[in-house]
PDB file of C-alpha atoms in Angstrom:
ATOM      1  CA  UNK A   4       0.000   0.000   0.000  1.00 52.00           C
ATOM      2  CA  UNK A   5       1.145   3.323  -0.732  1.00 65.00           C
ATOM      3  CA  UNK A   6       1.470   6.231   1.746  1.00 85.00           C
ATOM      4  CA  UNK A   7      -0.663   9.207   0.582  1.00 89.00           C
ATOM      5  CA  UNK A   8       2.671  11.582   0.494  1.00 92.00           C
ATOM      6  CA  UNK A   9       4.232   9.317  -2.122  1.00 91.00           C
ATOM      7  CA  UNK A  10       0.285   9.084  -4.296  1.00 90.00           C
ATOM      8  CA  UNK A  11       0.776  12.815  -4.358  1.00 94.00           C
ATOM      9  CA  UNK A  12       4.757  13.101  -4.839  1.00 95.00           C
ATOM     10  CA  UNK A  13       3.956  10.589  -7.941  1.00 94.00           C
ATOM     11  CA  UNK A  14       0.592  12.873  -8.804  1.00 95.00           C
ATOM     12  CA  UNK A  15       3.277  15.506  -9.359  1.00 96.00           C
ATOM     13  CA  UNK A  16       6.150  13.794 -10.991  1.00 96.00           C
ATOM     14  CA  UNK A  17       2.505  12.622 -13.499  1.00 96.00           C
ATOM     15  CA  UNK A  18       1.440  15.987 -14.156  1.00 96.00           C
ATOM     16  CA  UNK A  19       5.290  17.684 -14.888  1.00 96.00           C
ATOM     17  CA  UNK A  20       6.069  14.401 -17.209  1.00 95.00           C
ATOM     18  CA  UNK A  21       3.076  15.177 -19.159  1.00 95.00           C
ATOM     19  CA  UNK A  22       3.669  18.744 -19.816  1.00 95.00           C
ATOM     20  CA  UNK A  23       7.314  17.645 -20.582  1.00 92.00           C
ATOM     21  CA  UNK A  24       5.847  15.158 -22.895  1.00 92.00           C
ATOM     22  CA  UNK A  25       3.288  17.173 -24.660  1.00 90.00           C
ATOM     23  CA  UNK A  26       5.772  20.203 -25.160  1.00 90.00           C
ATOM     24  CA  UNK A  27       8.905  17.879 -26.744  1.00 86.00           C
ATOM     25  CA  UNK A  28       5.824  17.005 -28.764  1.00 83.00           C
ATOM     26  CA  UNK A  29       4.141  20.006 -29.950  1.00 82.00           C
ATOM     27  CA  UNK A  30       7.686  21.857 -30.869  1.00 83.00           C
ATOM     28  CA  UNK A  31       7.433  23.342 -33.957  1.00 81.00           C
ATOM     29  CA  UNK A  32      11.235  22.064 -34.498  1.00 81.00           C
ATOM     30  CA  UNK A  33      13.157  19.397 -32.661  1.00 78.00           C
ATOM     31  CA  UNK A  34      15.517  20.041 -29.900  1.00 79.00           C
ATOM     32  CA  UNK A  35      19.063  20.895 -30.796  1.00 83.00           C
ATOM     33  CA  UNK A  36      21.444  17.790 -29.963  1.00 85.00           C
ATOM     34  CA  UNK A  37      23.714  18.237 -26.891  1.00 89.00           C
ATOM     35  CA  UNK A  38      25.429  14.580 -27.959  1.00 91.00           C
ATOM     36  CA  UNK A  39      25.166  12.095 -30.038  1.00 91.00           C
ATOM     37  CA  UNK A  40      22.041  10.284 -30.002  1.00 86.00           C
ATOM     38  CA  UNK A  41      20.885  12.950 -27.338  1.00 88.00           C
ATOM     39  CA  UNK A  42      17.220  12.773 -28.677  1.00 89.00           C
ATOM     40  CA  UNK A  43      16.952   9.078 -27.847  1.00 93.00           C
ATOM     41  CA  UNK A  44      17.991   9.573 -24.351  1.00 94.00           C
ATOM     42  CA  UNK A  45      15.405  12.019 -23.900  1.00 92.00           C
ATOM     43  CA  UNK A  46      12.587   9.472 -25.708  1.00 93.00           C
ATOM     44  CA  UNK A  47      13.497   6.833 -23.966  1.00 96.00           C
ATOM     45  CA  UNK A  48      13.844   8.907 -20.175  1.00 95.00           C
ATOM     46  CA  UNK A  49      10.761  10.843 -20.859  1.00 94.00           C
ATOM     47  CA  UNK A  50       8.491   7.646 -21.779  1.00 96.00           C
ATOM     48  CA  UNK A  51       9.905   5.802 -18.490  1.00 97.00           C
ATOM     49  CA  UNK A  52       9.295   8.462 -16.441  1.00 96.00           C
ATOM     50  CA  UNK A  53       5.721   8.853 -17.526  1.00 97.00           C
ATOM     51  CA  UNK A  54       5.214   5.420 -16.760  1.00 97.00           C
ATOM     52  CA  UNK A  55       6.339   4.903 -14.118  1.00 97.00           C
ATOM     53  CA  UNK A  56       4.537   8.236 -12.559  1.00 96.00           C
ATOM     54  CA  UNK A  57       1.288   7.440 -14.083  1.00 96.00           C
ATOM     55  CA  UNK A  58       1.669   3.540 -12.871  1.00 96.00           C
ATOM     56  CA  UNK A  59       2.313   5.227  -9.045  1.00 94.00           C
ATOM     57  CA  UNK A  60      -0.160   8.098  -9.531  1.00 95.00           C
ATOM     58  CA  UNK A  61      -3.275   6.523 -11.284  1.00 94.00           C
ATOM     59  CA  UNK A  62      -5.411   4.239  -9.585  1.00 93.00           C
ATOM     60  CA  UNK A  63      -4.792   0.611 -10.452  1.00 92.00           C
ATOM     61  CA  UNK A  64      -7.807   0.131 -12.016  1.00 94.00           C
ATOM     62  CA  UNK A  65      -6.772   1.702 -14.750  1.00 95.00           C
ATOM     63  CA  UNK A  66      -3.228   0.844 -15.640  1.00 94.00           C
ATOM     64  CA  UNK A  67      -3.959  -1.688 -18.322  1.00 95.00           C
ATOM     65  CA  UNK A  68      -5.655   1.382 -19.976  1.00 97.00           C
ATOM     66  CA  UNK A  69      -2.935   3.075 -18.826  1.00 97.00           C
ATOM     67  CA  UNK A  70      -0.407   1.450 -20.597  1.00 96.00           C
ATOM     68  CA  UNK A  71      -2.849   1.060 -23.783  1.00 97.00           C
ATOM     69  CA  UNK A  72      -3.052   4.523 -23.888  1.00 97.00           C
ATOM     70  CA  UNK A  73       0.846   4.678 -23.132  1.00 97.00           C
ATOM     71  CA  UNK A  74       1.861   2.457 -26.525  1.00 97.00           C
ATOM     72  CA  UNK A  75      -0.799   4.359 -28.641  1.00 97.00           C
ATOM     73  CA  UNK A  76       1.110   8.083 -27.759  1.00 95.00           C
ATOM     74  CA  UNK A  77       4.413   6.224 -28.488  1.00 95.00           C
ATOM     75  CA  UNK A  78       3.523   5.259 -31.888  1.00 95.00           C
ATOM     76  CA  UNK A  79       0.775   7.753 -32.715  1.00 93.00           C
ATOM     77  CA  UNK A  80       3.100  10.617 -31.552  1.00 90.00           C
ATOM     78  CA  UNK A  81       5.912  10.251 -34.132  1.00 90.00           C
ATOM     79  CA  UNK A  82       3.225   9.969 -37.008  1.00 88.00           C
ATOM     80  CA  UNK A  83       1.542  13.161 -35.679  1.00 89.00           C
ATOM     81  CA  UNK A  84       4.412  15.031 -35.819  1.00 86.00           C
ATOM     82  CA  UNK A  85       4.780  14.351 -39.522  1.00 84.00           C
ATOM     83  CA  UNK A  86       1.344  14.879 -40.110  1.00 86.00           C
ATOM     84  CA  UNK A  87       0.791  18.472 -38.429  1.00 84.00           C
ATOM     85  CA  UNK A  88       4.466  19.774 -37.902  1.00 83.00           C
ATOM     86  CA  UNK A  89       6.010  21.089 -41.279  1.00 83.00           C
ATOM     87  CA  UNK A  90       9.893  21.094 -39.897  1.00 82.00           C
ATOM     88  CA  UNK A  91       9.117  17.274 -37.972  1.00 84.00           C
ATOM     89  CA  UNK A  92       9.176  14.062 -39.451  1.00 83.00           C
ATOM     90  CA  UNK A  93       8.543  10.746 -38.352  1.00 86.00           C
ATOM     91  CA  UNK A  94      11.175   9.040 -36.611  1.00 89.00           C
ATOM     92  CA  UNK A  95      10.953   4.828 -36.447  1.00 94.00           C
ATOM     93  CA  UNK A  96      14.526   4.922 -34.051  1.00 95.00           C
ATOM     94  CA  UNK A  97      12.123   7.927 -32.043  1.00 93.00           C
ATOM     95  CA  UNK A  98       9.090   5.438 -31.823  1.00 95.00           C
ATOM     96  CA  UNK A  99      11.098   2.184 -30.465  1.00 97.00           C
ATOM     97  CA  UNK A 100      13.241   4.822 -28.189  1.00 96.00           C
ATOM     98  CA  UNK A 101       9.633   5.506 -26.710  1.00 96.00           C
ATOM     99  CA  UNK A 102       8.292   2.519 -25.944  1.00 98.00           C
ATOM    100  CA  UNK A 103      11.650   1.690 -24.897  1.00 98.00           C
ATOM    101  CA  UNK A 104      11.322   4.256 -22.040  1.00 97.00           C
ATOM    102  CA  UNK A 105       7.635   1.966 -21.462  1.00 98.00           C
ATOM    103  CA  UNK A 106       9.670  -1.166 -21.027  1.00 98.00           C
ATOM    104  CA  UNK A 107      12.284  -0.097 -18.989  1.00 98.00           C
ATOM    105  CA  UNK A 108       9.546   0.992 -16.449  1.00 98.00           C
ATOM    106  CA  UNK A 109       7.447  -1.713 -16.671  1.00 96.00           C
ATOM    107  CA  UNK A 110      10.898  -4.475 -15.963  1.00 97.00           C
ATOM    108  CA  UNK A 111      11.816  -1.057 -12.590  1.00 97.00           C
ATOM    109  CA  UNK A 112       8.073  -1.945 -11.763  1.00 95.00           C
ATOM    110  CA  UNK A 113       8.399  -5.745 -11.840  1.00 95.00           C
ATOM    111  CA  UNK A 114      12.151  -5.474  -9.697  1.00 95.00           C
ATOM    112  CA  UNK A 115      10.319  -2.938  -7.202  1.00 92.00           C
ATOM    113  CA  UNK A 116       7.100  -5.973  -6.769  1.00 87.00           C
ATOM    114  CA  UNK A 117       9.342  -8.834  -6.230  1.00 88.00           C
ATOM    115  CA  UNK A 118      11.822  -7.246  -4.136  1.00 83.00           C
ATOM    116  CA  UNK A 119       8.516  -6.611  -2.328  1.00 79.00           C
ATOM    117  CA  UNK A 120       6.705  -9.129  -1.696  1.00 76.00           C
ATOM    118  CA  UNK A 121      10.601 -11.331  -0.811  1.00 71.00           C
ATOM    119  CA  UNK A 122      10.481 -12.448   3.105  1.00 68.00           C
ATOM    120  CA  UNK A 123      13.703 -11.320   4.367  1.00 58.00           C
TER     121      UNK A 123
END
């Protein structure tokens, strides 16, 4: 069971990873590189951080939506910026850096659950 404090810490850490999300989406150009492969990072960090806020934040009636929802913005997202942003373009290396980010969260999840639920 979760203590309220950490609900509301991972409310937080939900709402800020969205906005993050939403703006590296809705840029009218991409970021500028700080290193090679610099973009990825920042795919693959931002998707794992939304999930594994929204897993913490959302009631767990809904995380198989959740994650539904998750996989659909991580595919949908790099079409959409092709579609609607003239200087963006659809990235398949962005897309599997995304739900990437998704995995890695899901196998922290998974660790944090077993490590759990071990008698010591």
């Amino acid at each position: 069971m979760q203590t309220q404090s950490f609900q509301r810490l991972a409310q937080l850490a939900f709402t800020i990873s969205i906005i993050a999300i939403m703006t590296g989406l809705f840029r009218s150009t991409p970021p500028q590189e700080l290193f090679q492969n610099s973009d990825k990072v920042g795919h693959i960090a931002g998707f794992m951080i939304l999930t594994l806020s929204g897993y913490y934040a959302l009631p767990k009636t809904l995380t198989k939506l959740f994650i539904l929802a998750l996989i659909l913005l991580a595919i949908g997202s790099e079409y959409a910026q092709a579609s609607f942003l003239p200087a963006r373009y659809f990235s398949l290396q962005d897309m599997f850096a995304n739900l990437s980010g998704i995995l890695l969260a899901g196998i922290i999840i998974k660790i944090c659950h077993s490590a759990k639920s071990k008698p010591h």
